[in-house]
Amino acid sequence: MTTLTPNDPDDADLVPLKPNPGSELDPANCVGRDVETAQAREMLDGRMRIVLSDPRRMGKTLWMKALADNLTSSGAYRVVMVDYQGVNTTQEFLRVTVDALVASQHLSKSFLRFLKSIADNVDVTLGRGLLTIKKSALADGPLDLLVRTLTQLGSEASESKQAPFAIMMDEVPDAVLSIAEHGDPRDGKNLLQRLRRLRHAEPNIRWIIAGSVGFHHVRTACGAGEDVTNDLVPLPFGPLNEADAAVLTRRLALGIGRPIDHAAVTTMVSLTGGMPYLIQKLVFLLRTRDDGTKLEGPIGEQDVRASYASFLANRDESGDAAQFVSRITRYYRGGDEKLAFAILDWFATGSDEWRPLVDLPVEHRRHDRFLPVFENLVRDHYLQENDDGCVRWRYGFIRAIYQHRRMRGTGA
């Protein structure tokens, strides 16, 4: 239940923000996340190796960029950000890593000389050209070269009087899963093993590993054990809290030139559960009518509800949300997929209150794959279980999206 305070802070103190659903990457536009930032700083200072694995559209990448700016401006760390989205080979994983190191502009001349010894066009890449790994440097394979590169970075960190390095590796589980699926699963397992050894061998590098795919799915696809990731410490990263979600709503309303009343803000926070992408999307839909003409006047509670209903009903507008249903098919194979849908269907029907797990139909609970599938649904942030053995959907807005796209026959 929302407990927002009207007009806190005043609109005059807020900077207008234009909606940019799903594409906002300017760290200056990151709203809130003070708790997550403080926790990350404390964990990094304590040499913990951080993993973020909440669902997509929570704003992880935007926050990581804002955190990088925070760490760099404070002088605490030299940050290297690497985005592995779209990577499906170990050689590409290496190339993307080297490219990010060059782009970071935090490297000594000696380290740049090392990079020039293994890659062509390093000087061009400083101006954002195309970097390629030299064939001669790949004699022992891309994973050995990746280890050499990050070991060299660790040596520079230990020998330098400058701030230590913090490497933020985004979409790592997604990349490793793709490597396993496009080639030999052992390639993915070997990469996970090498990365773990590096994390322990290079204490002068701090690590943040992020991705929307849980490592439990990646380990299964690669045939790897939990030991390859058991050194990673989770940093909880869910939706925005109520106060920050309200501020984001009001800034976006200012960005489209429409004042918004307190009841409408409260409704927005409640319907979206504080999911940044969904708030951005609903305000974006409040810009114009279906015919493209500009909407004017204040935004009321019913306007927000109408925007939410339009989002759910329009397959084009809610296409990005379809992954909450479609990802089941990708990550739950064979009979697990059917069982996962059956469990979610049951919890998506009826009340959204806590429900005893023993009330789940017996044919599901006695299925020989029930325990691993149920555990994965909890790890994937669909369901949550309390100490009394009761279960509910973790996020009400994901439940609503699932209901509309799955239960009405428009998804899955």
C-alpha positions as a Python dict, from the first residue, in 0.01 Angstrom:
ca = {
    (1, 'M'): (0, 0, 0),
    (2, 'T'): (145, 336, -99),
    (3, 'T'): (212, 596, 168),
    (4, 'L'): (318, 891, -45),
    (5, 'T'): (324, 1245, 88),
    (6, 'P'): (158, 1500, -144),
    (7, 'N'): (383, 1764, -303),
    (8, 'D'): (711, 1639, -153),
    (9, 'P'): (930, 1778, -304),
    (10, 'D'): (767, 2070, -486),
    (11, 'D'): (747, 2042, -864),
    (12, 'A'): (950, 2361, -886),
    (13, 'D'): (1244, 2170, -736),
    (14, 'L'): (1221, 1887, -989),
    (15, 'V'): (1402, 1873, -1322),
    (16, 'P'): (1169, 1778, -1610),
    (17, 'L'): (1256, 1445, -1773),
    (18, 'K'): (1132, 1336, -2115),
    (19, 'P'): (1010, 975, -2128),
    (20, 'N'): (1254, 738, -2294),
    (21, 'P'): (1119, 390, -2213),
    (22, 'G'): (1372, 114, -2245),
    (23, 'S'): (1644, 336, -2390),
    (24, 'E'): (1746, 579, -2115),
    (25, 'L'): (2124, 552, -2076),
    (26, 'D'): (2218, 902, -1956),
    (27, 'P'): (2334, 854, -1595),
    (28, 'A'): (2229, 1211, -1519),
    (29, 'N'): (1869, 1090, -1556),
    (30, 'C'): (1899, 807, -1303),
    (31, 'V'): (1639, 866, -1032),
    (32, 'G'): (1687, 742, -676),
    (33, 'R'): (1885, 425, -597),
    (34, 'D'): (2066, 588, -304),
    (35, 'V'): (2036, 270, -97),
    (36, 'E'): (2172, 50, -377),
    (37, 'T'): (2459, 292, -440),
    (38, 'A'): (2557, 300, -73),
    (39, 'Q'): (2539, -81, -52),
    (40, 'A'): (2751, -121, -366),
    (41, 'R'): (3017, 120, -233),
    (42, 'E'): (3032, -69, 96),
    (43, 'M'): (3055, -407, -80),
    (44, 'L'): (3326, -289, -319),
    (45, 'D'): (3528, -137, -36),
    (46, 'G'): (3497, -472, 142),
    (47, 'R'): (3633, -650, -167),
    (48, 'M'): (3308, -837, -222),
    (49, 'R'): (3236, -958, -573),
    (50, 'I'): (2889, -830, -661),
    (51, 'V'): (2624, -995, -877),
    (52, 'L'): (2300, -830, -994),
    (53, 'S'): (2047, -1064, -1151),
    (54, 'D'): (1702, -907, -1123),
    (55, 'P'): (1465, -914, -1422),
    (56, 'R'): (1506, -684, -1720),
    (57, 'R'): (1364, -333, -1721),
    (58, 'M'): (1455, -256, -1359),
    (59, 'G'): (1714, 0, -1468),
    (60, 'K'): (2030, -198, -1380),
    (61, 'T'): (2235, -71, -1673),
    (62, 'L'): (2140, 294, -1619),
    (63, 'W'): (2221, 265, -1249),
    (64, 'M'): (2557, 101, -1324),
    (65, 'K'): (2646, 398, -1544),
    (66, 'A'): (2544, 635, -1264),
    (67, 'L'): (2744, 430, -1013),
    (68, 'A'): (3045, 442, -1246),
    (69, 'D'): (3021, 823, -1255),
    (70, 'N'): (2991, 828, -876),
    (71, 'L'): (3295, 606, -822),
    (72, 'T'): (3505, 791, -1080),
    (73, 'S'): (3418, 1145, -968),
    (74, 'S'): (3490, 1055, -605),
    (75, 'G'): (3829, 917, -704),
    (76, 'A'): (3754, 590, -527),
    (77, 'Y'): (3795, 366, -832),
    (78, 'R'): (3895, 363, -1196),
    (79, 'V'): (3588, 212, -1359),
    (80, 'V'): (3581, -6, -1668),
    (81, 'M'): (3231, -81, -1803),
    (82, 'V'): (3185, -374, -2040),
    (83, 'D'): (2857, -460, -2214),
    (84, 'Y'): (2847, -820, -2338),
    (85, 'Q'): (2503, -794, -2500),
    (86, 'G'): (2504, -990, -2826),
    (87, 'V'): (2828, -1178, -2756),
    (88, 'N'): (2812, -1546, -2857),
    (89, 'T'): (3176, -1659, -2884),
    (90, 'T'): (3468, -1654, -2642),
    (91, 'Q'): (3673, -1457, -2895),
    (92, 'E'): (3406, -1188, -2911),
    (93, 'F'): (3392, -1188, -2529),
    (94, 'L'): (3765, -1115, -2533),
    (95, 'R'): (3740, -846, -2801),
    (96, 'V'): (3459, -663, -2623),
    (97, 'T'): (3660, -670, -2299),
    (98, 'V'): (3971, -527, -2465),
    (99, 'D'): (3765, -263, -2644),
    (100, 'A'): (3612, -151, -2313),
    (101, 'L'): (3954, -133, -2149),
    (102, 'V'): (4081, 93, -2425),
    (103, 'A'): (3769, 311, -2412),
    (104, 'S'): (3798, 355, -2036),
    (105, 'Q'): (4088, 601, -2078),
    (106, 'H'): (4218, 492, -1734),
    (107, 'L'): (4521, 297, -1856),
    (108, 'S'): (4891, 364, -1832),
    (109, 'K'): (5117, 383, -2136),
    (110, 'S'): (5266, 45, -2046),
    (111, 'F'): (4925, -120, -2039),
    (112, 'L'): (4831, 39, -2369),
    (113, 'R'): (5155, -101, -2515),
    (114, 'F'): (5043, -445, -2396),
    (115, 'L'): (4705, -399, -2562),
    (116, 'K'): (4871, -289, -2884),
    (117, 'S'): (5072, -612, -2877),
    (118, 'I'): (4754, -822, -2886),
    (119, 'A'): (4512, -602, -3083),
    (120, 'D'): (4512, -397, -3401),
    (121, 'N'): (4365, -47, -3426),
    (122, 'V'): (4403, 33, -3056),
    (123, 'D'): (4496, 392, -3144),
    (124, 'V'): (4195, 413, -3376),
    (125, 'T'): (3969, 272, -3105),
    (126, 'L'): (4070, 555, -2875),
    (127, 'G'): (3870, 759, -3124),
    (128, 'R'): (3607, 480, -3129),
    (129, 'G'): (3713, 291, -3441),
    (130, 'L'): (3712, -86, -3491),
    (131, 'L'): (3943, -291, -3271),
    (132, 'T'): (4046, -644, -3374),
    (133, 'I'): (4246, -910, -3191),
    (134, 'K'): (4567, -1016, -3366),
    (135, 'K'): (4569, -1374, -3491),
    (136, 'S'): (4922, -1422, -3358),
    (137, 'A'): (4805, -1330, -3008),
    (138, 'L'): (4535, -1598, -3019),
    (139, 'A'): (4782, -1887, -3047),
    (140, 'D'): (4682, -2020, -2704),
    (141, 'G'): (4314, -1939, -2747),
    (142, 'P'): (4090, -1646, -2650),
    (143, 'L'): (4039, -1756, -2290),
    (144, 'D'): (4412, -1766, -2218),
    (145, 'L'): (4445, -1422, -2373),
    (146, 'L'): (4153, -1294, -2165),
    (147, 'V'): (4329, -1421, -1852),
    (148, 'R'): (4656, -1257, -1959),
    (149, 'T'): (4479, -928, -2023),
    (150, 'L'): (4295, -909, -1691),
    (151, 'T'): (4601, -1037, -1505),
    (152, 'Q'): (4794, -750, -1661),
    (153, 'L'): (4521, -513, -1543),
    (154, 'G'): (4552, -656, -1192),
    (155, 'S'): (4929, -603, -1199),
    (156, 'E'): (4880, -244, -1304),
    (157, 'A'): (4632, -195, -1021),
    (158, 'S'): (4875, -336, -763),
    (159, 'E'): (5178, -144, -889),
    (160, 'S'): (5006, 189, -948),
    (161, 'K'): (4956, 454, -681),
    (162, 'Q'): (4624, 542, -843),
    (163, 'A'): (4280, 421, -739),
    (164, 'P'): (4206, 50, -786),
    (165, 'F'): (4006, -72, -1083),
    (166, 'A'): (3638, -163, -1065),
    (167, 'I'): (3523, -363, -1365),
    (168, 'M'): (3148, -367, -1430),
    (169, 'M'): (3058, -656, -1658),
    (170, 'D'): (2699, -627, -1784),
    (171, 'E'): (2501, -912, -1946),
    (172, 'V'): (2764, -1174, -1855),
    (173, 'P'): (2522, -1463, -1791),
    (174, 'D'): (2339, -1382, -2115),
    (175, 'A'): (2668, -1395, -2307),
    (176, 'V'): (2787, -1718, -2146),
    (177, 'L'): (2452, -1883, -2216),
    (178, 'S'): (2471, -1772, -2579),
    (179, 'I'): (2828, -1906, -2606),
    (180, 'A'): (2713, -2243, -2473),
    (181, 'E'): (2416, -2254, -2710),
    (182, 'H'): (2602, -2140, -3024),
    (183, 'G'): (2904, -2364, -2975),
    (184, 'D'): (3020, -2624, -2727),
    (185, 'P'): (2869, -2597, -2376),
    (186, 'R'): (3220, -2661, -2245),
    (187, 'D'): (3321, -2321, -2384),
    (188, 'G'): (3073, -2155, -2151),
    (189, 'K'): (3184, -2368, -1856),
    (190, 'N'): (3551, -2291, -1922),
    (191, 'L'): (3475, -1917, -1939),
    (192, 'L'): (3290, -1929, -1606),
    (193, 'Q'): (3581, -2117, -1449),
    (194, 'R'): (3840, -1872, -1582),
    (195, 'L'): (3642, -1570, -1464),
    (196, 'R'): (3612, -1717, -1114),
    (197, 'R'): (3985, -1781, -1094),
    (198, 'L'): (4053, -1426, -1208),
    (199, 'R'): (3823, -1282, -943),
    (200, 'H'): (4026, -1458, -675),
    (201, 'A'): (4369, -1412, -831),
    (202, 'E'): (4333, -1035, -878),
    (203, 'P'): (4234, -881, -543),
    (204, 'N'): (4319, -531, -669),
    (205, 'I'): (4031, -544, -914),
    (206, 'R'): (3676, -501, -784),
    (207, 'W'): (3401, -685, -970),
    (208, 'I'): (3034, -621, -1049),
    (209, 'I'): (2873, -891, -1264),
    (210, 'A'): (2523, -819, -1396),
    (211, 'G'): (2261, -977, -1618),
    (212, 'S'): (1892, -1055, -1634),
    (213, 'V'): (1945, -1431, -1676),
    (214, 'G'): (2006, -1621, -1355),
    (215, 'F'): (2335, -1805, -1334),
    (216, 'H'): (2142, -2118, -1233),
    (217, 'H'): (2017, -2143, -1593),
    (218, 'V'): (2366, -2073, -1727),
    (219, 'R'): (2527, -2341, -1512),
    (220, 'T'): (2270, -2596, -1627),
    (221, 'A'): (2330, -2512, -1994),
    (222, 'C'): (2708, -2536, -1947),
    (223, 'G'): (2711, -2843, -1725),
    (224, 'A'): (2888, -2642, -1455),
    (225, 'G'): (2857, -2669, -1079),
    (226, 'E'): (2771, -2393, -833),
    (227, 'D'): (3141, -2350, -751),
    (228, 'V'): (3191, -2135, -1064),
    (229, 'T'): (2974, -1855, -921),
    (230, 'N'): (2954, -1922, -547),
    (231, 'D'): (3195, -1636, -472),
    (232, 'L'): (2948, -1377, -604),
    (233, 'V'): (2745, -1186, -345),
    (234, 'P'): (2396, -1073, -457),
    (235, 'L'): (2309, -704, -441),
    (236, 'P'): (1927, -675, -417),
    (237, 'F'): (1806, -461, -703),
    (238, 'G'): (1435, -452, -760),
    (239, 'P'): (1189, -176, -851),
    (240, 'L'): (1223, 181, -725),
    (241, 'N'): (1095, 249, -376),
    (242, 'E'): (767, 440, -351),
    (243, 'A'): (923, 782, -294),
    (244, 'D'): (1164, 752, -587),
    (245, 'A'): (895, 608, -814),
    (246, 'A'): (678, 909, -729),
    (247, 'V'): (961, 1150, -811),
    (248, 'L'): (1026, 975, -1143),
    (249, 'T'): (655, 995, -1228),
    (250, 'R'): (636, 1365, -1153),
    (251, 'R'): (956, 1448, -1341),
    (252, 'L'): (828, 1260, -1647),
    (253, 'A'): (493, 1438, -1626),
    (254, 'L'): (681, 1768, -1622),
    (255, 'G'): (879, 1642, -1920),
    (256, 'I'): (563, 1603, -2130),
    (257, 'G'): (424, 1935, -2009),
    (258, 'R'): (129, 1795, -1813),
    (259, 'P'): (79, 1851, -1438),
    (260, 'I'): (-13, 1539, -1242),
    (261, 'D'): (-216, 1526, -922),
    (262, 'H'): (-128, 1330, -608),
    (263, 'A'): (-391, 1059, -663),
    (264, 'A'): (-257, 996, -1013),
    (265, 'V'): (100, 967, -884),
    (266, 'T'): (-11, 722, -616),
    (267, 'T'): (-199, 517, -875),
    (268, 'M'): (103, 513, -1106),
    (269, 'V'): (329, 385, -828),
    (270, 'S'): (76, 121, -728),
    (271, 'L'): (6, -10, -1080),
    (272, 'T'): (371, -21, -1186),
    (273, 'G'): (512, -143, -858),
    (274, 'G'): (791, 110, -910),
    (275, 'M'): (926, -55, -1225),
    (276, 'P'): (1112, 230, -1401),
    (277, 'Y'): (1049, 106, -1756),
    (278, 'L'): (676, 75, -1696),
    (279, 'I'): (651, 423, -1541),
    (280, 'Q'): (837, 564, -1840),
    (281, 'K'): (610, 376, -2080),
    (282, 'L'): (283, 484, -1921),
    (283, 'V'): (383, 850, -1911),
    (284, 'F'): (504, 820, -2271),
    (285, 'L'): (155, 699, -2367),
    (286, 'L'): (5, 1003, -2194),
    (287, 'R'): (174, 1237, -2443),
    (288, 'T'): (-66, 1194, -2735),
    (289, 'R'): (-396, 1041, -2842),
    (290, 'D'): (-412, 741, -3075),
    (291, 'D'): (-438, 977, -3374),
    (292, 'G'): (-114, 1152, -3272),
    (293, 'T'): (-268, 1476, -3147),
    (294, 'K'): (-110, 1613, -2831),
    (295, 'L'): (-287, 1558, -2499),
    (296, 'E'): (-327, 1863, -2281),
    (297, 'G'): (-428, 1938, -1924),
    (298, 'P'): (-358, 1773, -1592),
    (299, 'I'): (-311, 1396, -1556),
    (300, 'G'): (-567, 1236, -1326),
    (301, 'E'): (-601, 891, -1173),
    (302, 'Q'): (-828, 766, -1451),
    (303, 'D'): (-580, 883, -1714),
    (304, 'V'): (-313, 665, -1554),
    (305, 'R'): (-546, 366, -1538),
    (306, 'A'): (-643, 415, -1902),
    (307, 'S'): (-276, 434, -2000),
    (308, 'Y'): (-206, 110, -1811),
    (309, 'A'): (-500, -67, -1978),
    (310, 'S'): (-385, 56, -2319),
    (311, 'F'): (-34, -69, -2252),
    (312, 'L'): (-158, -418, -2164),
    (313, 'A'): (-399, -439, -2457),
    (314, 'N'): (-166, -309, -2728),
    (315, 'R'): (75, -583, -2838),
    (316, 'D'): (306, -331, -3004),
    (317, 'E'): (329, -107, -2699),
    (318, 'S'): (374, -394, -2451),
    (319, 'G'): (605, -600, -2671),
    (320, 'D'): (902, -543, -2441),
    (321, 'A'): (702, -692, -2155),
    (322, 'A'): (638, -1014, -2346),
    (323, 'Q'): (974, -1147, -2232),
    (324, 'F'): (826, -1211, -1887),
    (325, 'V'): (627, -1489, -2056),
    (326, 'S'): (851, -1590, -2347),
    (327, 'R'): (1163, -1635, -2134),
    (328, 'I'): (997, -1937, -1970),
    (329, 'T'): (1012, -2120, -2303),
    (330, 'R'): (1381, -2041, -2346),
    (331, 'Y'): (1510, -2121, -1999),
    (332, 'Y'): (1281, -2405, -1892),
    (333, 'R'): (1340, -2695, -2126),
    (334, 'G'): (1127, -2999, -2206),
    (335, 'G'): (882, -3094, -1935),
    (336, 'D'): (1010, -2814, -1712),
    (337, 'E'): (848, -2556, -1939),
    (338, 'K'): (503, -2714, -1912),
    (339, 'L'): (532, -2751, -1535),
    (340, 'A'): (659, -2394, -1489),
    (341, 'F'): (363, -2254, -1682),
    (342, 'A'): (123, -2473, -1483),
    (343, 'I'): (258, -2344, -1151),
    (344, 'L'): (256, -1980, -1262),
    (345, 'D'): (-91, -2015, -1413),
    (346, 'W'): (-225, -2139, -1081),
    (347, 'F'): (-71, -1854, -881),
    (348, 'A'): (-180, -1602, -1146),
    (349, 'T'): (-544, -1712, -1105),
    (350, 'G'): (-756, -1579, -822),
    (351, 'S'): (-625, -1383, -527),
    (352, 'D'): (-284, -1216, -524),
    (353, 'E'): (-255, -1280, -150),
    (354, 'W'): (-17, -1529, 9),
    (355, 'R'): (-140, -1881, -66),
    (356, 'P'): (-24, -2206, 101),
    (357, 'L'): (201, -2402, -130),
    (358, 'V'): (21, -2720, -22),
    (359, 'D'): (-291, -2585, -196),
    (360, 'L'): (-118, -2616, -531),
    (361, 'P'): (-276, -2905, -727),
    (362, 'V'): (-125, -3235, -619),
    (363, 'E'): (-30, -3334, -974),
    (364, 'H'): (211, -3039, -980),
    (365, 'R'): (355, -3091, -632),
    (366, 'R'): (415, -3463, -696),
    (367, 'H'): (581, -3407, -1031),
    (368, 'D'): (935, -3547, -1021),
    (369, 'R'): (1068, -3208, -1139),
    (370, 'F'): (860, -2994, -903),
    (371, 'L'): (1133, -2892, -657),
    (372, 'P'): (1394, -2776, -912),
    (373, 'V'): (1132, -2598, -1124),
    (374, 'F'): (974, -2425, -825),
    (375, 'E'): (1318, -2323, -698),
    (376, 'N'): (1401, -2173, -1037),
    (377, 'L'): (1076, -1975, -1042),
    (378, 'V'): (1176, -1825, -708),
    (379, 'R'): (1532, -1754, -827),
    (380, 'D'): (1393, -1595, -1143),
    (381, 'H'): (1189, -1353, -928),
    (382, 'Y'): (849, -1477, -1043),
    (383, 'L'): (746, -1620, -705),
    (384, 'Q'): (846, -1566, -344),
    (385, 'E'): (795, -1794, -42),
    (386, 'N'): (762, -1690, 322),
    (387, 'D'): (852, -1876, 642),
    (388, 'D'): (497, -2009, 674),
    (389, 'G'): (519, -2205, 349),
    (390, 'C'): (299, -1959, 161),
    (391, 'V'): (373, -1832, -188),
    (392, 'R'): (275, -1536, -404),
    (393, 'W'): (403, -1353, -710),
    (394, 'R'): (704, -1139, -619),
    (395, 'Y'): (597, -845, -835),
    (396, 'G'): (230, -766, -890),
    (397, 'F'): (294, -580, -1215),
    (398, 'I'): (472, -883, -1366),
    (399, 'R'): (177, -1095, -1256),
    (400, 'A'): (-60, -855, -1434),
    (401, 'I'): (148, -864, -1753),
    (402, 'Y'): (165, -1244, -1733),
    (403, 'Q'): (-211, -1267, -1681),
    (404, 'H'): (-284, -1054, -1984),
    (405, 'R'): (-39, -1213, -2224),
    (406, 'R'): (-61, -1572, -2103),
    (407, 'M'): (-398, -1623, -1939),
    (408, 'R'): (-588, -1439, -2214),
    (409, 'G'): (-420, -1641, -2485),
    (410, 'T'): (-216, -1349, -2621),
    (411, 'G'): (123, -1471, -2514),
    (412, 'A'): (337, -1777, -2449),
}
